[in-house]
Tab-separated table of C-alpha atoms in Angstrom:
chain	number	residue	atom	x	y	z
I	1	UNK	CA	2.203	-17.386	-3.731
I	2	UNK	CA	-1.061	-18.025	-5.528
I	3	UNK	CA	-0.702	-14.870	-8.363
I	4	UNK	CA	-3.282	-13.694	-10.735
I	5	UNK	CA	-3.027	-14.903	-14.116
I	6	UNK	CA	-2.045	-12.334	-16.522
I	7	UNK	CA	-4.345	-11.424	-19.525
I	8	UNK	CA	-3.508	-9.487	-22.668
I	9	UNK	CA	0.267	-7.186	-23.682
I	10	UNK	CA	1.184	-3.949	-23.460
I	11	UNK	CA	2.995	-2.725	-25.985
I	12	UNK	CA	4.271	0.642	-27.681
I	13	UNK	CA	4.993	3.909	-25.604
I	14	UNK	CA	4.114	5.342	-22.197
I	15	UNK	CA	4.484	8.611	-20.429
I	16	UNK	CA	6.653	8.506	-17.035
I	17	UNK	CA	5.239	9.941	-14.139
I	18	UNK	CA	7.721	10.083	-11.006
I	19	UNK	CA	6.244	11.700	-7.553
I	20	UNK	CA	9.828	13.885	-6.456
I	21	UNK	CA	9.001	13.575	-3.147
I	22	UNK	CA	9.209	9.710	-2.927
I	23	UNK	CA	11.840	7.990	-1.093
I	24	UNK	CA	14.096	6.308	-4.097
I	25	UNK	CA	13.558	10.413	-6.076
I	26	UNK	CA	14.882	12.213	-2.983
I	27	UNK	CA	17.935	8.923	-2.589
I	28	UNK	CA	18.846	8.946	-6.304
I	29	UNK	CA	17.988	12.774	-7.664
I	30	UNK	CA	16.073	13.941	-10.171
I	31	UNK	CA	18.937	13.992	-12.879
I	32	UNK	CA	19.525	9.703	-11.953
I	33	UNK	CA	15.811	9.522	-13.628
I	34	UNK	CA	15.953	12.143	-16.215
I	35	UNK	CA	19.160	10.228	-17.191
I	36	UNK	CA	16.989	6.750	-17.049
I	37	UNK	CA	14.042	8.096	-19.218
I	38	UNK	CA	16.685	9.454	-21.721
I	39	UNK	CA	18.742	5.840	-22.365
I	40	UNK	CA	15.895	3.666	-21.656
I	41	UNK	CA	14.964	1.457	-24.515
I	42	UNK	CA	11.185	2.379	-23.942
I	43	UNK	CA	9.455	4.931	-26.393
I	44	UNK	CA	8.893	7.988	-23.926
I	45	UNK	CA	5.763	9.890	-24.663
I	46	UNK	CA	6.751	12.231	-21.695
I	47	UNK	CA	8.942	12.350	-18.263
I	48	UNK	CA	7.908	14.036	-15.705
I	49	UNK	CA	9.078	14.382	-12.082
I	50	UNK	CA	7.273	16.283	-9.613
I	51	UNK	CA	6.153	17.592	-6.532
I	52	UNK	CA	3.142	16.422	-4.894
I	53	UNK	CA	0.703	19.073	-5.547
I	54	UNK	CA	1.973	18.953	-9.251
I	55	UNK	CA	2.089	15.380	-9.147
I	56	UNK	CA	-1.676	15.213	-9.035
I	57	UNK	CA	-2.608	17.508	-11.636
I	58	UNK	CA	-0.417	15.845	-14.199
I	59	UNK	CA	-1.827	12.233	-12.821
I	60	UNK	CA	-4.814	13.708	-13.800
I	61	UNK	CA	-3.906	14.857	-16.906
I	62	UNK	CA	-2.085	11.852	-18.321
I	63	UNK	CA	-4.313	9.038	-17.064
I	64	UNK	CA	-6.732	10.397	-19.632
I	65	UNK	CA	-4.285	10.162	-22.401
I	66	UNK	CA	-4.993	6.900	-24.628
I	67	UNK	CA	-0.804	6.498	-23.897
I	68	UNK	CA	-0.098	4.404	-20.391
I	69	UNK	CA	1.258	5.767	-17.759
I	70	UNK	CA	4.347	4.737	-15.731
I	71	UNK	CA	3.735	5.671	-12.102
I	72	UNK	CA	6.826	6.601	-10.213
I	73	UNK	CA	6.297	6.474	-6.111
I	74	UNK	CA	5.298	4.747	-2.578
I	75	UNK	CA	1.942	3.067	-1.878
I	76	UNK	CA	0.216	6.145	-1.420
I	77	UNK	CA	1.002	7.571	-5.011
I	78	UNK	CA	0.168	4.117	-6.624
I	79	UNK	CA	-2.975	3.882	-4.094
I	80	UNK	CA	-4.038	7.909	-6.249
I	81	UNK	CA	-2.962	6.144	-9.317
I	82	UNK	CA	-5.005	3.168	-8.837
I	83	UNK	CA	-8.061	5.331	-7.663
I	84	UNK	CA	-7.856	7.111	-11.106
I	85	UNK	CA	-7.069	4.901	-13.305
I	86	UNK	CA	-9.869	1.777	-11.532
I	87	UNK	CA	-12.731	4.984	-12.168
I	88	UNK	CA	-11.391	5.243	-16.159
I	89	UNK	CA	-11.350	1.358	-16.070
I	90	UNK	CA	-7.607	1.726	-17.931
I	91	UNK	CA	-4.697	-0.359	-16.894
I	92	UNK	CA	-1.222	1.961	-15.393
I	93	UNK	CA	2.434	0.739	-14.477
I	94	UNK	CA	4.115	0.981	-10.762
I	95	UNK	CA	7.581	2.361	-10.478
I	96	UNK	CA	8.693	1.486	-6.728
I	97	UNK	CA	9.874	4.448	-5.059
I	98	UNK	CA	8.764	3.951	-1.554
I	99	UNK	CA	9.463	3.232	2.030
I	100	UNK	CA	7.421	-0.372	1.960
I	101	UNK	CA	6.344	-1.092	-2.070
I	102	UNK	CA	3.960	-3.302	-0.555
I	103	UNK	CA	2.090	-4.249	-3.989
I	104	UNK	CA	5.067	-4.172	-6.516
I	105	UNK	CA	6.718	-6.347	-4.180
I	106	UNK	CA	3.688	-8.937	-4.578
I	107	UNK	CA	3.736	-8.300	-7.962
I	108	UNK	CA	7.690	-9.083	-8.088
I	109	UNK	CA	8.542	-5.565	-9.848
I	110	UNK	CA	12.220	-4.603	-8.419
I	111	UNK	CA	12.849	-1.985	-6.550
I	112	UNK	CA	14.865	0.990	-8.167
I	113	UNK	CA	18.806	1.257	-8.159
I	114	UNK	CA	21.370	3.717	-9.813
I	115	UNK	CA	22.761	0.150	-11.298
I	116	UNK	CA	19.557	-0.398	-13.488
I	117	UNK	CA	17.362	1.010	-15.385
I	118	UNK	CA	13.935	0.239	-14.183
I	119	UNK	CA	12.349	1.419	-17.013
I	120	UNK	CA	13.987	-0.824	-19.741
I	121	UNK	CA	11.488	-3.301	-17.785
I	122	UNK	CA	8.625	-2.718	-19.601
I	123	UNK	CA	9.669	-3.028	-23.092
I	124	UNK	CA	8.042	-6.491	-22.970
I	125	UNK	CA	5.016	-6.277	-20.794
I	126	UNK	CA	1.520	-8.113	-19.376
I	127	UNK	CA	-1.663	-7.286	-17.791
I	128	UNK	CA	-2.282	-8.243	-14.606
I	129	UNK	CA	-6.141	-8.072	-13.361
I	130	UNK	CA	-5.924	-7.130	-9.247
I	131	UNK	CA	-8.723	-6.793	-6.564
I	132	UNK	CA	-9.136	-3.393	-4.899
I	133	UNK	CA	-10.515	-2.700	-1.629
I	134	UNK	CA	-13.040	-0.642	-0.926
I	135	UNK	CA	-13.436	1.073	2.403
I	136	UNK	CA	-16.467	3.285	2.350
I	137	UNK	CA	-15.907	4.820	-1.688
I	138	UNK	CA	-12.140	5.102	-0.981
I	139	UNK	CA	-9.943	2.310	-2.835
I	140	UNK	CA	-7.220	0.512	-1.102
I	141	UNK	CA	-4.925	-2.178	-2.589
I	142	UNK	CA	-2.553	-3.582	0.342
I	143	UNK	CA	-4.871	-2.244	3.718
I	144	UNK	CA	-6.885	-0.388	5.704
I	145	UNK	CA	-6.484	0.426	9.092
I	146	UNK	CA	-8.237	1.736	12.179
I	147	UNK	CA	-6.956	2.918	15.571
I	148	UNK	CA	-2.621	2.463	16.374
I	149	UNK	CA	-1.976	2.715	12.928
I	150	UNK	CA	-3.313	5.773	11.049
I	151	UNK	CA	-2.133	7.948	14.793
I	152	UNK	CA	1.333	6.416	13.967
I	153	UNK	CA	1.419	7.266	10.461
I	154	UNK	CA	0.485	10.640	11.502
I	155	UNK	CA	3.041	11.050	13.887
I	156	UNK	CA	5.564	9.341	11.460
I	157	UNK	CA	4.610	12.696	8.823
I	158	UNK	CA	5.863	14.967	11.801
I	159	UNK	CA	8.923	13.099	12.250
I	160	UNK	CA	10.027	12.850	8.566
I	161	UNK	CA	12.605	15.404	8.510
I	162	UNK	CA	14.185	13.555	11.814
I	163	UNK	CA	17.400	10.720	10.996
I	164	UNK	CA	16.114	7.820	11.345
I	165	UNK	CA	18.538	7.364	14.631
I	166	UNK	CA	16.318	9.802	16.251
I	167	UNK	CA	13.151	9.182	14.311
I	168	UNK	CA	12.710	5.437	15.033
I	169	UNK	CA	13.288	4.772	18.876
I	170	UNK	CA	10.511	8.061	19.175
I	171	UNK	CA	8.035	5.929	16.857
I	172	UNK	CA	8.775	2.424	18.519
I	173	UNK	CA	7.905	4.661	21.957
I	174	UNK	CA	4.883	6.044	20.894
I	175	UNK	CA	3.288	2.636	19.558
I	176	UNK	CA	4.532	0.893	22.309
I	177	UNK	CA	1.971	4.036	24.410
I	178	UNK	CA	-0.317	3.708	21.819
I	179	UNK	CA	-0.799	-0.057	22.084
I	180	UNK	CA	-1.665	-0.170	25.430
I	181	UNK	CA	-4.797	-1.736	27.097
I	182	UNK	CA	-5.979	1.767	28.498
I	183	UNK	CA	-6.140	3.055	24.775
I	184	UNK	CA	-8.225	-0.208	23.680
I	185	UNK	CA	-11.475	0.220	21.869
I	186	UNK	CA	-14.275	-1.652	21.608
I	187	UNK	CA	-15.747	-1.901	18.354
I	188	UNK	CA	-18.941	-3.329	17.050
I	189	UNK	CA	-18.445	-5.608	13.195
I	190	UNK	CA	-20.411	-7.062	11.145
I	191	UNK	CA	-18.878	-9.738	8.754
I	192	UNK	CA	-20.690	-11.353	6.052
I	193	UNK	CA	-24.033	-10.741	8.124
I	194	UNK	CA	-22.381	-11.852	11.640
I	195	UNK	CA	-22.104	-9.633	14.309
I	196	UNK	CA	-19.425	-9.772	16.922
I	197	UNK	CA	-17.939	-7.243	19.271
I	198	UNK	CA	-13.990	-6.268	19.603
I	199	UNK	CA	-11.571	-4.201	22.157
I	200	UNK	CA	-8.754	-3.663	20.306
I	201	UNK	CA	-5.732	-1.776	20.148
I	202	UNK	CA	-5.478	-1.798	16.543
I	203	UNK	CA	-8.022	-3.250	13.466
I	204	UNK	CA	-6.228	-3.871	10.027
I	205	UNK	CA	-8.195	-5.410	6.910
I	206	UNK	CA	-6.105	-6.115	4.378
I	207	UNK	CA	-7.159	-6.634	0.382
I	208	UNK	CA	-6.531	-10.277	0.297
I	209	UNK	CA	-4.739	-12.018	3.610
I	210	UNK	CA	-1.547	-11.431	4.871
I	211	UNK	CA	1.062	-14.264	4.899
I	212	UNK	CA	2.712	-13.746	7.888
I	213	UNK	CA	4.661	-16.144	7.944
I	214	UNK	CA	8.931	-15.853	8.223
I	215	UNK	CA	8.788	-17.863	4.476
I	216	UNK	CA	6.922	-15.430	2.608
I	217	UNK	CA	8.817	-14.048	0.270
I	218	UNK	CA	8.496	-10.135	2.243
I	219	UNK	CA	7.604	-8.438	5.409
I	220	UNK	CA	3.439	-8.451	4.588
I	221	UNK	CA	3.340	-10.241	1.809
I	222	UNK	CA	-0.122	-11.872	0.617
I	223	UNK	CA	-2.030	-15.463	-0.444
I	224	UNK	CA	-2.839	-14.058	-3.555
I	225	UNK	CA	-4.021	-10.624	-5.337
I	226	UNK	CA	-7.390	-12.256	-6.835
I	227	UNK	CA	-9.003	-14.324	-3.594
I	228	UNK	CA	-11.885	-11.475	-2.872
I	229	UNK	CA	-11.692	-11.380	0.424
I	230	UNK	CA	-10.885	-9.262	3.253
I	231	UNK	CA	-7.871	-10.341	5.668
I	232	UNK	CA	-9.479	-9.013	9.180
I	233	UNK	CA	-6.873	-8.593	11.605
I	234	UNK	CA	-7.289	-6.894	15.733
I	235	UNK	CA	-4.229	-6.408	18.038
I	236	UNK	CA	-5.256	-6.201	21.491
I	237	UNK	CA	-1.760	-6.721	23.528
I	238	UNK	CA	-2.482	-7.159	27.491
I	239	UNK	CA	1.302	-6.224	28.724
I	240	UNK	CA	4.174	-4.312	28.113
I	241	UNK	CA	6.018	-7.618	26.959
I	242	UNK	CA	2.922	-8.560	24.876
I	243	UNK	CA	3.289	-5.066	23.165
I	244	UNK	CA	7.103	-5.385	22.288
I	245	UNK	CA	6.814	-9.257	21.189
I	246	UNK	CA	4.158	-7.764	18.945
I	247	UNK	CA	6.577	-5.310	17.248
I	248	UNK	CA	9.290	-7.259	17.010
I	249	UNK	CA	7.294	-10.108	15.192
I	250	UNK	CA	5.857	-7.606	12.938
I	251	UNK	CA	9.115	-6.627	11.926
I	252	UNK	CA	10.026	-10.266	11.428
I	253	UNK	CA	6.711	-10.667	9.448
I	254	UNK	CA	5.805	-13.423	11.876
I	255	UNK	CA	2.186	-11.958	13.124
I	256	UNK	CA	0.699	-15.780	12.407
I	257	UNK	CA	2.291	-17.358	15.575
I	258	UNK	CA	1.560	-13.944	17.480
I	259	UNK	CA	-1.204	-14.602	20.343
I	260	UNK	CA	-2.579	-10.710	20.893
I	261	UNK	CA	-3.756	-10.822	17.254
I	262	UNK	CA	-6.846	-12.330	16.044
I	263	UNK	CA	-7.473	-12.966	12.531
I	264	UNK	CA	-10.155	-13.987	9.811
I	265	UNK	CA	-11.446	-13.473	6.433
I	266	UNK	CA	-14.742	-11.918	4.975
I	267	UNK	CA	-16.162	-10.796	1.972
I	268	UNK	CA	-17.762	-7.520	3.751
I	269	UNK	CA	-17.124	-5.974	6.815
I	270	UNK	CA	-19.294	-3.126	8.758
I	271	UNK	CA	-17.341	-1.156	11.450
I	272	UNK	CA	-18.915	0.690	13.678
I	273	UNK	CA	-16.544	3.022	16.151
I	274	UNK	CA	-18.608	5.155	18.120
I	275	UNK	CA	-17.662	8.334	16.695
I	276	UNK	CA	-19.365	10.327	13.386
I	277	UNK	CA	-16.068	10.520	12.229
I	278	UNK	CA	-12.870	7.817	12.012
I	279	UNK	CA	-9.300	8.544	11.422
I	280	UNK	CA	-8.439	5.449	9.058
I	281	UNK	CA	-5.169	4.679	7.301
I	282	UNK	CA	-5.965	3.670	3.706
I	283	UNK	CA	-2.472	2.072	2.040
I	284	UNK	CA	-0.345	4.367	4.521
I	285	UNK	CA	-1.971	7.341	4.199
I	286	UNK	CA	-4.565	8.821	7.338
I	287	UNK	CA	-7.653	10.454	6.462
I	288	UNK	CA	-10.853	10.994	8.261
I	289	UNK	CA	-13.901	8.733	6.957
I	290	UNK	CA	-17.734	8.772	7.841
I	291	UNK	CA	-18.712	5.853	9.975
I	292	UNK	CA	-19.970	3.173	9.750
I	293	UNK	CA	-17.414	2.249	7.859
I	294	UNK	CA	-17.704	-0.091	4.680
I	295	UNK	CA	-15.513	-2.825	3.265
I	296	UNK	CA	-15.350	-4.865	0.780
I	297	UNK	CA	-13.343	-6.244	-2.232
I	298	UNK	CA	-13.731	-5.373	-6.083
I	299	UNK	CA	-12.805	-8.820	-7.150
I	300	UNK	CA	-10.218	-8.414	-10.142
I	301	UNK	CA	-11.295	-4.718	-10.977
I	302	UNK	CA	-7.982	-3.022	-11.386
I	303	UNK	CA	-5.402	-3.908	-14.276
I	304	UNK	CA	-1.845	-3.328	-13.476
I	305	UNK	CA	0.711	-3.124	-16.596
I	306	UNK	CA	3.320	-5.596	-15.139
I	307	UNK	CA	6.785	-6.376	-16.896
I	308	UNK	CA	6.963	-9.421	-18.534
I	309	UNK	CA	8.813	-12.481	-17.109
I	310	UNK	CA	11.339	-12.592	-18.961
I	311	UNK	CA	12.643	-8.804	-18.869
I	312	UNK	CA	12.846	-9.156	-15.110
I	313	UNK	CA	16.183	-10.173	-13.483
I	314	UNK	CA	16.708	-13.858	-12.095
């Protein structure tokens, strides 16, 4: 994978900042990470583990500290991080907490386990310059997403106390309904100046392309985190086959020999829906956006605090 040179050390302290109601918080407990912050070889400014609505606040608080912050959490905490911390133009660390840990994945931070101590990673750290992804004046860093996707997620959210036994095959159901042909849109783009005109089930545009191929290192995984560019990516599935093969090879991370998606990369991208108002998925999470909607790529604006090479485990 073509990486972003790193630029610059971190060095010294950092206050710890873990979201409580990520995944790895609810898996491990609270007392797993207290335990962490106390043994860890860092120099802890502060720990704190908390709720979402308290989560914020403290985000908040601490990004505006001249100490770093280590952000504990899935995409969508690291996407509120990185939304701070790109507006006070300071650099943050990722903790990954989450169901997919799309970017610490790219950037080859492990996930968390009760057999390591995640934090003793970052007693020997770099810089890593990023793009970010703008959609409208909402940053992204992994993608954006109109139509099948932000309905899912939404669905997903009213699930979430469900076992996954019973919370999975009623997902898989409801995109296989939601991908069909009588739920297509058609939506007008314009990329880099050129117009064109889509029906589509789903539109995804990613910060940086997609891999998608079964020898990239993980499900999603990207070219690069520096190209500037867009990946643009429509599903548009014509039968009930078409819709399954289409799951199933996004599961495999396989998309790239998948016929009902189209794909290609921009710089910009106008979307116009048809509606005043679009419910869009930015890095997992749904909210509703003014149309037309606007995208583009902040070429190397965000700086992620990254452990160095050789404090990460072969």
């Amino acid at each position: 994978m073509n990486m972003p040179q790193p630029s610059g050390r971190a060095e010294g302290s950092f206050h710890i900042l873990i979201n409580a109601g990520s995944g790895s918080a609810a898996r491990l407990g609270a007392q797993a990470f207290q335990d962490m912050a106390d043994k860890t070889v860092l120099k802890v400014e502060s720990f704190s583990l908390l709720p979402h609505d308290m989560f914020a606040e403290k985000l908040e608080k601490l990004a505006r500290s001249d100490v770093p912050v280590l952000v504990g959490g899935g995409d969508g905490s690291i996407a509120q991080a990185a939304a701070l911390h790109l507006k006070l133009e300071k650099p943050f660390g990722i903790i990954p907490m989450g169901t997919m840990n799309l970017l610490a994945k790219d950037l080859g931070i492990p996930l968390v386990t009760q057999e390591a101590n995640i934090f003793d990673l970052y007693r020997q750290t770099r810089i890593q310059p990023i793009d970010v992804g703008m959609a409208n004046d909402q940053p992204f860093l992994c993608a954006a997403a109109v139509g099948t996707i932000p309905k899912a997620a939404l669905y997903r959210e009213n699930l979430r106390q469900l076992p996954d036994l019973v919370m999975m095959p009623r997902l898989t159901a409801f995109l296989l309904d939601q991908l069909h042909t009588a739920r297509m849109r058609r939506l007008q783009l314009v990329a880099d100046g050129k117009e064109m005109s889509i029906e589509t089930s789903a539109l995804v545009i990613s910060n940086n392309s997609f891999a998608l191929s079964g020898d990239a290192p993980h499900k999603l995984a990207r070219t690069s985190l520096q190209d500037g560019a867009l990946g643009i990516y429509s599903a548009a599935p014509q039968t009930l086959a078409e819709r399954i093969r289409l799951l199933l090879r996004l599961h495999q991370g396989k998309l790239e020999v998948e016929p009902s998606v189209q794909s290609f990369q921009a710089t910009s991208v106008f979307v116009k829906t048809g509606k005043s108002r679009e419910l869009v998925s930015i890095d997992g999470e749904p909210m509703l956006m003014e149309t037309p909607l606007s995208f583009r790529v902040l070429n190397g604006a965000l700086k992620i605090i990254v452990p160095a090479s050789d404090t990460l485990p072969s």
